[in-house]
Every structure is written in structure tokens, then in C-alpha cells.
mmCIF file of C-alpha atoms and ligand atoms in Angstrom:
data_model
loop_
_atom_site.group_PDB
_atom_site.id
_atom_site.type_symbol
_atom_site.label_atom_id
_atom_site.label_comp_id
_atom_site.label_asym_id
_atom_site.label_seq_id
_atom_site.Cartn_x
_atom_site.Cartn_y
_atom_site.Cartn_z
ATOM 1 C CA MET K 181 -66.005 15.297 26.564
ATOM 2 C CA THR K 182 -62.262 16.794 27.325
ATOM 3 C CA GLY K 183 -60.842 20.038 28.283
ATOM 4 C CA SER K 184 -63.851 20.562 30.774
ATOM 5 C CA ASN K 185 -61.825 22.458 33.244
ATOM 6 C CA ARG K 186 -63.052 19.966 36.032
ATOM 7 C CA ASN K 187 -60.480 17.903 37.105
ATOM 8 C CA LEU K 188 -60.568 14.578 38.767
ATOM 9 C CA LEU K 189 -58.784 12.037 40.824
ATOM 10 C CA VAL K 190 -60.671 8.814 40.394
ATOM 11 C CA LEU K 191 -58.930 6.064 43.474
ATOM 12 C CA PRO K 192 -61.032 3.074 43.102
ATOM 13 C CA GLY K 193 -59.020 1.292 45.708
ATOM 14 C CA ASP K 194 -59.442 -2.394 47.028
ATOM 15 C CA GLY K 195 -62.306 -5.009 47.101
ATOM 16 C CA ILE K 196 -65.678 -3.849 45.677
ATOM 17 C CA GLY K 197 -64.203 -0.466 45.335
ATOM 18 C CA PRO K 198 -63.260 -0.967 41.600
ATOM 19 C CA GLU K 199 -66.213 -2.467 40.510
ATOM 20 C CA VAL K 200 -68.765 0.084 41.930
ATOM 21 C CA MET K 201 -66.476 2.918 40.594
ATOM 22 C CA ASN K 202 -66.620 1.016 37.050
ATOM 23 C CA GLU K 203 -70.828 1.773 37.048
ATOM 24 C CA VAL K 204 -69.702 5.160 38.198
ATOM 25 C CA ARG K 205 -67.580 5.442 35.056
ATOM 26 C CA LYS K 206 -70.970 4.815 32.880
ATOM 27 C CA VAL K 207 -72.585 7.658 34.491
ATOM 28 C CA ILE K 208 -69.645 9.987 34.171
ATOM 29 C CA ALA K 209 -69.945 9.192 30.221
ATOM 30 C CA TRP K 210 -73.518 9.633 30.017
ATOM 31 C CA MET K 211 -72.992 13.072 31.479
ATOM 32 C CA GLY K 212 -70.146 14.195 29.434
ATOM 33 C CA ARG K 213 -72.610 12.360 26.308
ATOM 34 C CA LYS K 214 -75.880 13.620 27.331
ATOM 35 C CA ARG K 215 -75.551 16.720 29.227
ATOM 36 C CA ALA K 216 -71.828 18.091 28.523
ATOM 37 C CA VAL K 217 -70.602 17.480 32.195
ATOM 38 C CA GLY K 218 -66.925 16.608 31.074
ATOM 39 C CA PHE K 219 -64.298 16.161 33.438
ATOM 40 C CA ASP K 220 -60.235 15.473 33.211
ATOM 41 C CA ILE K 221 -60.134 12.019 34.575
ATOM 42 C CA LYS K 222 -56.642 10.985 36.370
ATOM 43 C CA GLU K 223 -56.708 7.194 37.928
ATOM 44 C CA ASP K 224 -54.083 6.070 40.805
ATOM 45 C CA VAL K 225 -53.734 3.422 43.025
ATOM 46 C CA VAL K 226 -54.550 3.554 47.060
ATOM 47 C CA GLY K 227 -54.739 1.108 49.620
ATOM 48 C CA GLY K 228 -53.555 -2.600 49.528
ATOM 49 C CA ALA K 229 -53.646 -1.965 45.050
ATOM 50 C CA ALA K 230 -50.746 0.586 46.026
ATOM 51 C CA LEU K 231 -48.508 -1.603 48.648
ATOM 52 C CA ASP K 232 -48.768 -3.966 45.399
ATOM 53 C CA LYS K 233 -47.660 -1.586 42.923
ATOM 54 C CA HIS K 234 -45.175 0.648 45.227
ATOM 55 C CA GLY K 235 -44.979 -0.913 49.034
ATOM 56 C CA ALA K 236 -47.068 1.758 50.176
ATOM 57 C CA PRO K 237 -50.125 2.196 51.272
ATOM 58 C CA ILE K 238 -50.207 5.575 49.062
ATOM 59 C CA VAL K 239 -47.806 7.450 47.699
ATOM 60 C CA GLY K 240 -46.577 11.079 47.463
ATOM 61 C CA ALA K 241 -47.264 11.571 43.780
ATOM 62 C CA THR K 242 -50.966 10.496 44.866
ATOM 63 C CA VAL K 243 -51.344 13.221 47.601
ATOM 64 C CA ASP K 244 -50.326 15.645 45.139
ATOM 65 C CA ALA K 245 -52.461 14.898 42.337
ATOM 66 C CA ALA K 246 -55.365 14.502 45.459
ATOM 67 C CA MET K 247 -54.128 18.742 46.311
ATOM 68 C CA GLU K 248 -54.582 19.700 42.989
ATOM 69 C CA ALA K 249 -57.576 18.117 41.674
ATOM 70 C CA ASP K 250 -61.392 19.525 41.924
ATOM 71 C CA ALA K 251 -62.558 16.367 43.636
ATOM 72 C CA VAL K 252 -61.274 12.601 44.510
ATOM 73 C CA LEU K 253 -64.009 10.397 43.989
ATOM 74 C CA PHE K 254 -62.431 7.265 46.156
ATOM 75 C CA GLY K 255 -64.043 3.732 46.092
ATOM 76 C CA SER K 256 -62.788 1.841 49.561
ATOM 77 C CA VAL K 257 -59.461 0.401 50.857
ATOM 78 C CA GLY K 258 -58.162 -2.525 52.999
ATOM 79 C CA GLY K 259 -58.448 -6.535 52.305
ATOM 80 C CA PRO K 260 -57.001 -9.881 54.237
ATOM 81 C CA LYS K 261 -54.089 -10.015 51.797
ATOM 82 C CA TRP K 262 -52.848 -6.453 53.599
ATOM 83 C CA ASP K 263 -54.263 -7.176 57.121
ATOM 84 C CA SER K 264 -50.982 -8.387 58.607
ATOM 85 C CA PHE K 265 -49.143 -5.425 57.828
ATOM 86 C CA PRO K 266 -47.315 -3.282 59.956
ATOM 87 C CA PHE K 267 -49.597 -0.311 61.431
ATOM 88 C CA GLU K 268 -48.046 2.322 59.146
ATOM 89 C CA LYS K 269 -48.794 -0.115 55.930
ATOM 90 C CA LYS K 270 -52.349 -0.722 56.419
ATOM 91 C CA PRO K 271 -53.906 0.166 53.599
ATOM 92 C CA GLU K 272 -56.475 2.415 55.736
ATOM 93 C CA ARG K 273 -53.466 4.546 56.060
ATOM 94 C CA GLY K 274 -53.696 5.779 52.506
ATOM 95 C CA LEU K 275 -57.108 7.257 53.109
ATOM 96 C CA LEU K 276 -55.737 8.417 56.537
ATOM 97 C CA ARG K 277 -53.120 10.144 55.079
ATOM 98 C CA LEU K 278 -54.843 11.905 52.477
ATOM 99 C CA ARG K 279 -57.805 13.104 55.150
ATOM 100 C CA LYS K 280 -55.272 14.666 56.895
ATOM 101 C CA GLU K 281 -53.045 16.082 54.209
ATOM 102 C CA MET K 282 -55.806 17.747 52.122
ATOM 103 C CA ASP K 283 -56.974 19.223 55.504
ATOM 104 C CA LEU K 284 -60.765 17.435 54.939
ATOM 105 C CA PHE K 285 -61.977 18.470 58.251
ATOM 106 C CA ALA K 286 -65.646 18.210 57.689
ATOM 107 C CA ASN K 287 -67.376 14.405 56.588
ATOM 108 C CA LEU K 288 -71.175 14.461 55.286
ATOM 109 C CA ARG K 289 -72.500 11.508 55.982
ATOM 110 C CA PRO K 290 -76.771 11.727 55.081
ATOM 111 C CA ALA K 291 -78.737 8.925 55.783
ATOM 112 C CA LYS K 292 -81.909 9.214 53.244
ATOM 113 C CA VAL K 293 -84.484 6.790 53.350
ATOM 114 C CA PHE K 294 -85.591 5.840 49.849
ATOM 115 C CA ASP K 295 -89.289 5.483 50.201
ATOM 116 C CA ALA K 296 -89.043 1.803 48.198
ATOM 117 C CA LEU K 297 -86.623 1.200 50.735
ATOM 118 C CA VAL K 298 -88.568 1.480 53.411
ATOM 119 C CA ASP K 299 -89.481 -2.429 54.430
ATOM 120 C CA ALA K 300 -85.663 -3.064 53.783
ATOM 121 C CA SER K 301 -84.408 -1.529 56.798
ATOM 122 C CA THR K 302 -84.257 -3.701 59.890
ATOM 123 C CA LEU K 303 -86.284 -0.951 61.853
ATOM 124 C CA LYS K 304 -90.386 -0.691 61.173
ATOM 125 C CA PRO K 305 -91.138 1.688 58.411
ATOM 126 C CA GLU K 306 -93.427 3.655 60.994
ATOM 127 C CA ILE K 307 -89.851 4.791 62.546
ATOM 128 C CA VAL K 308 -87.460 5.027 59.283
ATOM 129 C CA LYS K 309 -90.081 6.497 56.923
ATOM 130 C CA GLY K 310 -89.033 9.824 55.351
ATOM 131 C CA LEU K 311 -85.702 9.895 57.400
ATOM 132 C CA ASP K 312 -83.591 12.828 56.269
ATOM 133 C CA ILE K 313 -80.450 13.420 58.462
ATOM 134 C CA MET K 314 -77.133 14.542 57.998
ATOM 135 C CA ILE K 315 -74.034 13.428 59.956
ATOM 136 C CA ILE K 316 -71.473 15.751 60.162
ATOM 137 C CA ARG K 317 -68.064 13.718 61.245
ATOM 138 C CA GLU K 318 -65.012 15.981 62.398
ATOM 139 C CA LEU K 319 -62.682 13.706 59.849
ATOM 140 C CA THR K 320 -58.570 15.156 60.615
ATOM 141 C CA SER K 321 -58.179 15.032 64.588
ATOM 142 C CA GLY K 322 -59.229 13.177 67.548
ATOM 143 C CA VAL K 323 -58.045 9.927 68.401
ATOM 144 C CA TYR K 324 -57.074 8.911 65.172
ATOM 145 C CA PHE K 325 -54.401 11.115 64.939
ATOM 146 C CA GLY K 326 -53.667 12.420 68.786
ATOM 147 C CA GLU K 327 -50.369 12.145 69.706
ATOM 148 C CA PRO K 328 -49.289 9.975 72.088
ATOM 149 C CA ARG K 329 -50.222 6.627 70.532
ATOM 150 C CA GLY K 330 -48.485 3.377 70.029
ATOM 151 C CA ILE K 331 -47.963 0.115 71.970
ATOM 152 C CA THR K 332 -44.788 0.227 73.914
ATOM 153 C CA THR K 333 -43.368 -2.456 76.376
ATOM 154 C CA LEU K 334 -43.776 -1.527 80.222
ATOM 155 C CA ALA K 335 -40.884 -2.336 82.877
ATOM 156 C CA GLY K 336 -42.262 -5.472 83.690
ATOM 157 C CA GLY K 337 -42.760 -6.484 80.453
ATOM 158 C CA GLU K 338 -46.091 -6.239 80.063
ATOM 159 C CA ARG K 339 -47.619 -4.266 76.954
ATOM 160 C CA GLU K 340 -49.619 -0.718 76.791
ATOM 161 C CA ALA K 341 -51.093 0.635 74.308
ATOM 162 C CA ILE K 342 -52.495 4.498 73.845
ATOM 163 C CA ASP K 343 -54.534 6.175 71.343
ATOM 164 C CA THR K 344 -55.012 9.813 72.268
ATOM 165 C CA GLN K 345 -58.199 12.195 72.339
ATOM 166 C CA ARG K 346 -57.611 15.700 71.476
ATOM 167 C CA TYR K 347 -59.434 18.609 69.638
ATOM 168 C CA THR K 348 -58.568 22.030 69.934
ATOM 169 C CA GLU K 349 -61.122 24.909 70.301
ATOM 170 C CA GLY K 350 -60.688 25.839 66.444
ATOM 171 C CA GLU K 351 -60.868 22.393 65.063
ATOM 172 C CA ILE K 352 -64.469 21.902 67.060
ATOM 173 C CA ARG K 353 -65.817 25.469 66.016
ATOM 174 C CA ARG K 354 -64.627 25.022 62.316
ATOM 175 C CA VAL K 355 -66.403 21.625 62.244
ATOM 176 C CA CYS K 356 -69.559 22.832 64.092
ATOM 177 C CA ALA K 357 -69.479 26.083 61.846
ATOM 178 C CA VAL K 358 -70.376 23.702 59.098
ATOM 179 C CA ALA K 359 -73.136 21.921 60.652
ATOM 180 C CA PHE K 360 -75.056 25.436 61.345
ATOM 181 C CA ASP K 361 -74.573 25.975 57.753
ATOM 182 C CA LEU K 362 -75.708 23.374 56.464
ATOM 183 C CA ALA K 363 -78.572 23.200 59.129
ATOM 184 C CA LEU K 364 -80.026 26.439 57.835
ATOM 185 C CA LYS K 365 -80.266 25.434 54.533
ATOM 186 C CA ARG K 366 -82.335 21.901 56.031
ATOM 187 C CA LYS K 367 -84.648 22.001 58.916
ATOM 188 C CA ASN K 368 -82.591 24.383 61.677
ATOM 189 C CA LYS K 369 -81.813 21.820 63.637
ATOM 190 C CA VAL K 370 -78.233 20.681 64.580
ATOM 191 C CA CYS K 371 -77.833 17.970 67.619
ATOM 192 C CA SER K 372 -74.055 18.190 69.105
ATOM 193 C CA ALA K 373 -73.018 14.950 70.001
ATOM 194 C CA GLU K 374 -69.895 14.487 72.868
ATOM 195 C CA LYS K 375 -69.627 12.480 76.275
ATOM 196 C CA ALA K 376 -69.167 15.170 78.265
ATOM 197 C CA ASN K 377 -69.713 13.574 81.213
ATOM 198 C CA VAL K 378 -66.861 12.114 81.430
ATOM 199 C CA MET K 379 -64.283 13.212 78.911
ATOM 200 C CA HIS K 380 -62.568 16.494 78.682
ATOM 201 C CA THR K 381 -62.680 16.661 74.724
ATOM 202 C CA GLY K 382 -66.735 16.906 75.487
ATOM 203 C CA VAL K 383 -66.208 19.244 77.779
ATOM 204 C CA LEU K 384 -64.863 21.933 75.457
ATOM 205 C CA TRP K 385 -66.427 20.114 72.275
ATOM 206 C CA ARG K 386 -70.078 21.494 74.728
ATOM 207 C CA GLU K 387 -68.364 24.466 75.197
ATOM 208 C CA VAL K 388 -67.700 25.971 71.950
ATOM 209 C CA ALA K 389 -70.277 24.770 70.089
ATOM 210 C CA THR K 390 -72.595 26.438 72.184
ATOM 211 C CA GLN K 391 -70.556 29.551 71.779
ATOM 212 C CA LEU K 392 -70.592 29.913 68.240
ATOM 213 C CA HIS K 393 -74.222 29.390 68.604
ATOM 214 C CA LYS K 394 -74.442 32.037 70.959
ATOM 215 C CA GLU K 395 -72.606 34.544 68.565
ATOM 216 C CA HIS K 396 -73.013 33.340 64.782
ATOM 217 C CA TYR K 397 -76.248 30.906 64.977
ATOM 218 C CA SER K 398 -78.775 31.907 67.113
ATOM 219 C CA ASP K 399 -81.767 31.034 64.765
ATOM 220 C CA VAL K 400 -80.629 27.564 64.329
ATOM 221 C CA GLU K 401 -81.942 25.093 66.878
ATOM 222 C CA LEU K 402 -79.019 23.366 68.615
ATOM 223 C CA THR K 403 -79.279 20.479 71.314
ATOM 224 C CA HIS K 404 -76.742 18.649 73.137
ATOM 225 C CA MET K 405 -76.849 15.097 73.495
ATOM 226 C CA TYR K 406 -74.078 12.044 74.737
ATOM 227 C CA ALA K 407 -73.217 10.359 72.038
ATOM 228 C CA ASP K 408 -74.463 6.795 73.903
ATOM 229 C CA ALA K 409 -77.495 8.595 74.047
ATOM 230 C CA LEU K 410 -77.491 9.429 70.454
ATOM 231 C CA ALA K 411 -76.841 5.642 69.341
ATOM 232 C CA MET K 412 -79.590 4.774 71.324
ATOM 233 C CA GLN K 413 -82.401 7.651 69.805
ATOM 234 C CA LEU K 414 -81.367 6.735 66.704
ATOM 235 C CA LEU K 415 -82.807 3.374 66.817
ATOM 236 C CA ARG K 416 -85.724 4.924 69.239
ATOM 237 C CA SER K 417 -86.863 8.112 66.966
ATOM 238 C CA PRO K 418 -84.866 8.700 64.275
ATOM 239 C CA ARG K 419 -86.954 11.269 62.491
ATOM 240 C CA GLN K 420 -86.409 13.933 65.529
ATOM 241 C CA PHE K 421 -82.555 14.605 64.268
ATOM 242 C CA ASP K 422 -81.597 17.077 61.442
ATOM 243 C CA VAL K 423 -78.215 17.354 61.224
ATOM 244 C CA ILE K 424 -75.793 16.132 63.580
ATOM 245 C CA VAL K 425 -72.326 17.049 64.799
ATOM 246 C CA THR K 426 -69.586 15.188 66.805
ATOM 247 C CA ASP K 427 -66.174 13.943 66.718
ATOM 248 C CA ASN K 428 -64.255 11.407 64.507
ATOM 249 C CA LEU K 429 -64.867 8.374 66.359
ATOM 250 C CA PHE K 430 -68.061 8.653 67.730
ATOM 251 C CA GLY K 431 -68.824 9.791 64.060
ATOM 252 C CA ASP K 432 -67.595 6.906 61.964
ATOM 253 C CA ILE K 433 -69.928 4.679 64.586
ATOM 254 C CA LEU K 434 -72.965 6.714 64.887
ATOM 255 C CA SER K 435 -72.801 6.745 61.058
ATOM 256 C CA ASP K 436 -72.125 2.804 60.050
ATOM 257 C CA GLU K 437 -75.853 2.521 62.656
ATOM 258 C CA ALA K 438 -77.541 5.298 60.604
ATOM 259 C CA SER K 439 -76.621 3.678 57.833
ATOM 260 C CA MET K 440 -79.022 0.828 58.888
ATOM 261 C CA LEU K 441 -82.206 2.787 59.220
ATOM 262 C CA THR K 442 -81.675 3.084 55.645
ATOM 263 C CA GLY K 443 -82.105 -0.453 54.666
ATOM 264 C CA SER K 444 -78.123 -0.795 53.751
ATOM 265 C CA LEU K 445 -74.910 -0.186 54.304
ATOM 266 C CA GLY K 446 -74.283 -0.148 50.368
ATOM 267 C CA MET K 447 -76.654 3.154 49.684
ATOM 268 C CA LEU K 448 -74.488 5.819 52.086
ATOM 269 C CA PRO K 449 -72.351 8.284 50.647
ATOM 270 C CA SER K 450 -70.096 10.718 51.951
ATOM 271 C CA ALA K 451 -68.180 13.883 51.069
ATOM 272 C CA SER K 452 -64.921 15.154 52.889
ATOM 273 C CA LEU K 453 -64.491 18.937 52.425
ATOM 274 C CA GLY K 454 -61.394 21.176 53.563
ATOM 275 C CA ALA K 455 -61.714 24.445 53.903
ATOM 276 C CA PRO K 456 -62.604 27.266 51.443
ATOM 277 C CA ASP K 457 -59.682 29.175 49.969
ATOM 278 C CA ALA K 458 -59.393 32.807 48.608
ATOM 279 C CA THR K 459 -61.699 31.761 45.422
ATOM 280 C CA GLY K 460 -64.006 29.461 47.562
ATOM 281 C CA ARG K 461 -62.995 26.581 46.182
ATOM 282 C CA ARG K 462 -62.826 23.807 48.666
ATOM 283 C CA LYS K 463 -60.625 20.862 48.444
ATOM 284 C CA ALA K 464 -62.816 17.475 48.685
ATOM 285 C CA LEU K 465 -63.024 14.033 48.744
ATOM 286 C CA TYR K 466 -66.605 11.744 48.022
ATOM 287 C CA GLU K 467 -66.889 7.602 49.065
ATOM 288 C CA PRO K 468 -69.385 5.363 50.548
ATOM 289 C CA ILE K 469 -69.029 4.712 54.171
ATOM 290 C CA HIS K 470 -69.322 1.333 53.197
ATOM 291 C CA GLY K 471 -65.691 -0.565 53.340
ATOM 292 C CA SER K 472 -64.012 -2.751 50.454
ATOM 293 C CA ALA K 473 -66.154 -5.802 51.826
ATOM 294 C CA PRO K 474 -63.482 -8.380 50.628
ATOM 295 C CA ASP K 475 -66.096 -11.615 51.348
ATOM 296 C CA ILE K 476 -68.306 -10.221 47.989
ATOM 297 C CA ALA K 477 -65.368 -8.479 46.343
ATOM 298 C CA GLY K 478 -64.851 -9.768 42.400
ATOM 299 C CA LYS K 479 -68.368 -11.197 42.736
ATOM 300 C CA GLY K 480 -70.487 -8.350 40.725
ATOM 301 C CA LEU K 481 -72.688 -8.724 43.974
ATOM 302 C CA ALA K 482 -71.909 -5.291 45.535
ATOM 303 C CA ASN K 483 -74.583 -2.244 45.262
ATOM 304 C CA PRO K 484 -72.878 0.494 43.803
ATOM 305 C CA LEU K 485 -75.436 3.296 44.976
ATOM 306 C CA ALA K 486 -73.438 4.834 47.509
ATOM 307 C CA GLU K 487 -70.807 5.270 44.620
ATOM 308 C CA MET K 488 -73.201 6.938 42.554
ATOM 309 C CA LEU K 489 -74.883 8.774 45.454
ATOM 310 C CA SER K 490 -71.129 9.932 46.264
ATOM 311 C CA TYR K 491 -70.462 11.077 42.701
ATOM 312 C CA ALA K 492 -73.741 13.032 42.701
ATOM 313 C CA MET K 493 -72.656 14.744 46.225
ATOM 314 C CA MET K 494 -69.525 15.425 43.870
ATOM 315 C CA LEU K 495 -71.551 16.995 41.344
ATOM 316 C CA ARG K 496 -73.211 19.267 43.957
ATOM 317 C CA TYR K 497 -70.890 20.216 46.429
ATOM 318 C CA SER K 498 -67.327 20.966 44.403
ATOM 319 C CA PHE K 499 -69.217 21.918 41.081
ATOM 320 C CA ASP K 500 -72.583 23.261 41.860
ATOM 321 C CA LEU K 501 -74.034 21.396 39.549
ATOM 322 C CA ASP K 502 -77.606 20.669 41.853
ATOM 323 C CA GLY K 503 -79.243 19.681 38.464
ATOM 324 C CA GLU K 504 -77.180 17.167 37.815
ATOM 325 C CA ALA K 505 -76.862 15.944 41.137
ATOM 326 C CA ASP K 506 -80.696 15.784 41.362
ATOM 327 C CA LEU K 507 -80.891 13.799 37.952
ATOM 328 C CA VAL K 508 -78.398 11.154 39.245
ATOM 329 C CA GLU K 509 -80.334 10.851 43.069
ATOM 330 C CA ARG K 510 -83.727 10.819 40.933
ATOM 331 C CA ALA K 511 -82.363 7.800 38.642
ATOM 332 C CA VAL K 512 -81.753 5.895 42.165
ATOM 333 C CA GLU K 513 -84.739 6.616 43.619
ATOM 334 C CA ASN K 514 -86.979 5.283 40.137
ATOM 335 C CA VAL K 515 -84.733 2.389 40.213
ATOM 336 C CA LEU K 516 -84.935 1.492 43.446
ATOM 337 C CA THR K 517 -89.126 2.295 42.988
ATOM 338 C CA ALA K 518 -88.701 0.180 39.899
ATOM 339 C CA GLY K 519 -87.989 -2.733 42.227
ATOM 340 C CA TYR K 520 -84.335 -3.548 41.429
ATOM 341 C CA ARG K 521 -82.615 -4.704 44.705
ATOM 342 C CA THR K 522 -78.803 -5.544 45.348
ATOM 343 C CA ALA K 523 -78.352 -8.611 47.304
ATOM 344 C CA ASP K 524 -77.736 -6.481 50.390
ATOM 345 C CA LEU K 525 -81.031 -4.809 50.021
ATOM 346 C CA LEU K 526 -82.878 -8.109 50.160
ATOM 347 C CA ALA K 527 -81.534 -9.185 53.382
ATOM 348 C CA GLY K 528 -84.949 -9.166 55.130
ATOM 349 C CA VAL K 529 -86.314 -11.313 51.828
ATOM 350 C CA ALA K 530 -86.437 -15.188 52.699
ATOM 351 C CA ASP K 531 -85.631 -15.905 49.242
ATOM 352 C CA ASP K 532 -85.637 -14.976 45.396
ATOM 353 C CA LYS K 533 -89.415 -16.275 44.981
ATOM 354 C CA THR K 534 -90.560 -13.889 48.014
ATOM 355 C CA ALA K 535 -89.140 -11.240 46.194
ATOM 356 C CA ALA K 536 -90.596 -11.894 43.025
ATOM 357 C CA ALA K 537 -93.548 -11.777 44.804
ATOM 358 C CA ARG K 538 -93.467 -8.245 45.987
ATOM 359 C CA GLY K 539 -92.062 -7.275 42.496
ATOM 360 C CA LEU K 540 -88.695 -6.710 43.271
ATOM 361 C CA LYS K 541 -85.985 -7.433 41.038
ATOM 362 C CA LYS K 542 -82.225 -8.801 42.482
ATOM 363 C CA VAL K 543 -79.743 -7.821 40.162
ATOM 364 C CA GLY K 544 -76.170 -7.952 40.139
ATOM 365 C CA THR K 545 -73.401 -4.476 40.535
ATOM 366 C CA GLN K 546 -73.136 -3.994 36.521
ATOM 367 C CA GLU K 547 -76.952 -4.435 35.890
ATOM 368 C CA MET K 548 -77.524 -1.759 38.476
ATOM 369 C CA GLY K 549 -75.437 0.563 37.029
ATOM 370 C CA ASP K 550 -76.961 -0.432 33.304
ATOM 371 C CA ALA K 551 -80.540 0.515 34.996
ATOM 372 C CA ILE K 552 -79.332 3.941 35.911
ATOM 373 C CA VAL K 553 -78.142 4.607 33.028
ATOM 374 C CA LYS K 554 -81.376 3.377 31.548
ATOM 375 C CA GLU K 555 -83.239 5.146 33.721
ATOM 376 C CA LEU K 556 -81.182 8.649 33.041
ATOM 377 C CA ASP K 557 -81.853 8.370 29.701
ATOM 378 C CA ARG K 558 -85.625 8.589 30.032
ATOM 379 C CA LEU K 559 -85.589 11.284 32.641
ATOM 380 C CA VAL K 560 -83.797 13.737 30.376
HETATM 381 C C1 LIG W 778 -64.720 4.836 57.289
HETATM 382 C C2 LIG W 778 -63.681 3.882 57.293
HETATM 383 C C3 LIG W 778 -62.697 4.133 57.793
HETATM 384 C C4 LIG W 778 -62.864 4.917 59.361
HETATM 385 C C5 LIG W 778 -61.689 3.571 57.422
HETATM 386 C C6 LIG W 778 -61.686 3.184 56.683
HETATM 387 C C7 LIG W 778 -60.019 4.065 58.088
HETATM 388 O O1 LIG W 778 -64.665 2.952 58.419
HETATM 389 O O2 LIG W 778 -64.679 5.945 56.427
HETATM 390 O O3 LIG W 778 -65.863 5.289 57.918
HETATM 391 O O4 LIG W 778 -62.458 4.736 60.112
HETATM 392 O O5 LIG W 778 -62.658 6.475 59.033
HETATM 393 MN MN1 LIG W 779 -66.837 3.613 59.016
#
């Protein structure tokens, strides 16, 4: 279906990005066919693919297209081919530029343990069963963008590297507001994480979160935790958390940690959102939190479910298609329950024989995508 008024920019990127995106395309096509949910799709290159084509990790026209689209569906960027490129030309800069120019300050990273995957986690089932947390990572400020930054040579010839952690009150406030708003629709709990014991940005963060809570969200339960302690608590008793809000760098690290509670980095989607404009529309980019995984790229081994679930988040947050988002999420859940597993989800299983004995079926990227489409057919 075309002429849908839903404009989507697809940026598969590098490594396993294009492979997992191909599986999502099957579901996009299915939605057009079976649910009359069509998109006007543009596609472009980013990251290493853009370096190869244009000599830059992203070009202005791509950024413009992203600004105009209703949503951007992103794969992953980076790989050994471009590792030795100068800092400003690294594939990752393409993604960082998009986040910054689109002002996507709120990064939603849900970590949910599907019942079928309880045994795939390296943690004991009784610790992770039923886990459903939402990490809100600030995405456009902090040490990722603070000035001054760079490597310089000191008078004595020794080199020095500087990165700057900085936050304004407004930047902290707007991301904390997103966390409180989401908590209201969930279990009503926010845990704000920083290191107010050693960092000024942490002191300000805690003050602003506390103030905003007092002014507008006193019905939500707010706690504060040092980010290191939170990293520990995530492993000790993760279910104590509902919504976690934290800065750009801590959020990057804590969300990778949280992904392992769910069994695999290959399961976690994310939504990066800007502020709503006058019409209520917010710029948005959806991406799995896993990277380009160059070691398995091109081998048909990658797990497409994080990209699939990112697409489901897009349906929900950018297009208010909750029913369709539920459908995709249910299909993922059912396919896992039926025993389909990409290699990453079998990490703790000794061999194929053990897997088979447990009713698990080892599949590649495409088979997993096909299984989702088949399950969607069965569901409607
Ligand atoms: C992520 C990634 C990115 C980040 C990289 C690819 C720039 O690790 O989205 O978590 O560090 O933010
Ligand atoms: Mn990361």
C-alpha cells in the first residue's frame, strides 16, 4: 500500500543491520497486505555504508530526510573496515549526528524477559522471571557531546585527552519528565541514577529530578541511586525497578547490562524521541540496542527480533497503532514459546542435541523472520 501519509526512512547501516532489516521488511509488507497499514518508505545509507558511498558517515540529504520523516527505522553502524578512520569520520558519528540534529533526547530501552527465554538469561530464572523494566537514557547531551573534547599534546610532548560531562537543568528536566510520564502508565516508580557523590552533573541531576517530582509528579514514587550501585542492584534483584532514568553514558552501559537479564543483546529494541511539536508529532528513530556485530555479519546468524521489536515500538509511539504493535510483540512471544532460537539465544545450551531435547529449534535470521510472518498469519 502506498499513499499512506506515513513516511518512513529506513537506514539499515552496516554489519548485521541490513540482514535484520530484511526480516522486518517482511513484516512491514505483511502489515500492508493484511492490516492496511502502509508506509511511504525511503531508504538511505548511513555509517560505514555512507563512508563507502559518499566519504562521510552521513550526508546532509539523509539528515534532512530523517527530519522530514514521521519515523526513522535504523539498523546498526560500524565495523572493522572503518575502525582506523579518524574520529570525526567513524561510522558511529552518523548515528550521533542524527540523534543530535533531530534532538532525540529521550531514549526508551525496555528490558522485558519473555517467559520462554527465562532460561536463556545467565541469571537464575527466579531472579529474572517476569522482569519488565524501562530504561530512559538521555541521548543528546552529557559526555557524548560536551565541549571541550579532543586529544592535544602538552608542552612536554605528552598527550592529553579530554571529554566533558555537562548537563543543563532543562536537559535533565525534559528527560526526567518523560520518565515520570511513562511511569504513570506502568508501575508508577522511577529510579533516577547518577553519581552525585563524585560528579557535579550528578548533584544537579538529583536536584532537578527531585524538584520536578515535587512540582508535578508527587504521585509517582521517586528514588535515587548511584549508577554503580544500580549496576549491582540490576543483577541482585532487577524486579525492584520499573522506570530507570539516567544520563547518556550511564544509560548506554546500564542498558547493555539489562539486555543480558533478558537472555541476549539481540532482544532489546529502543525508541529515541524528540519533544512533541505543536501538532503533537515527535521526531523519532527506532533501533535495536545491539551493534553491527561484524563477527557474525553476512552469515545469516543474527537475531532479527530486536529490530522487529523496534518496529513494534515505532507502530506504538509514532503511529498510535497499539493493536498492530501488540500483534508483532505477541508473534515474537509465541515464536519463542514454540522453541525457535537464533544462536545468541542458545548460548547456555551445550549443543544442538541438548537444544532439540529441550524442544528448541535452532534457526537462522531468515527462518526467524519467516516464523514471525507465519505466526502473524495464524494470529489474525
Ligand atoms: C548504542 C550504541 C551507540 C552509543 C554507538 C553505536 C554510538 O552503543 O546505541 O548504545 O554508544 O550510543
Ligand atoms: Mn551501547
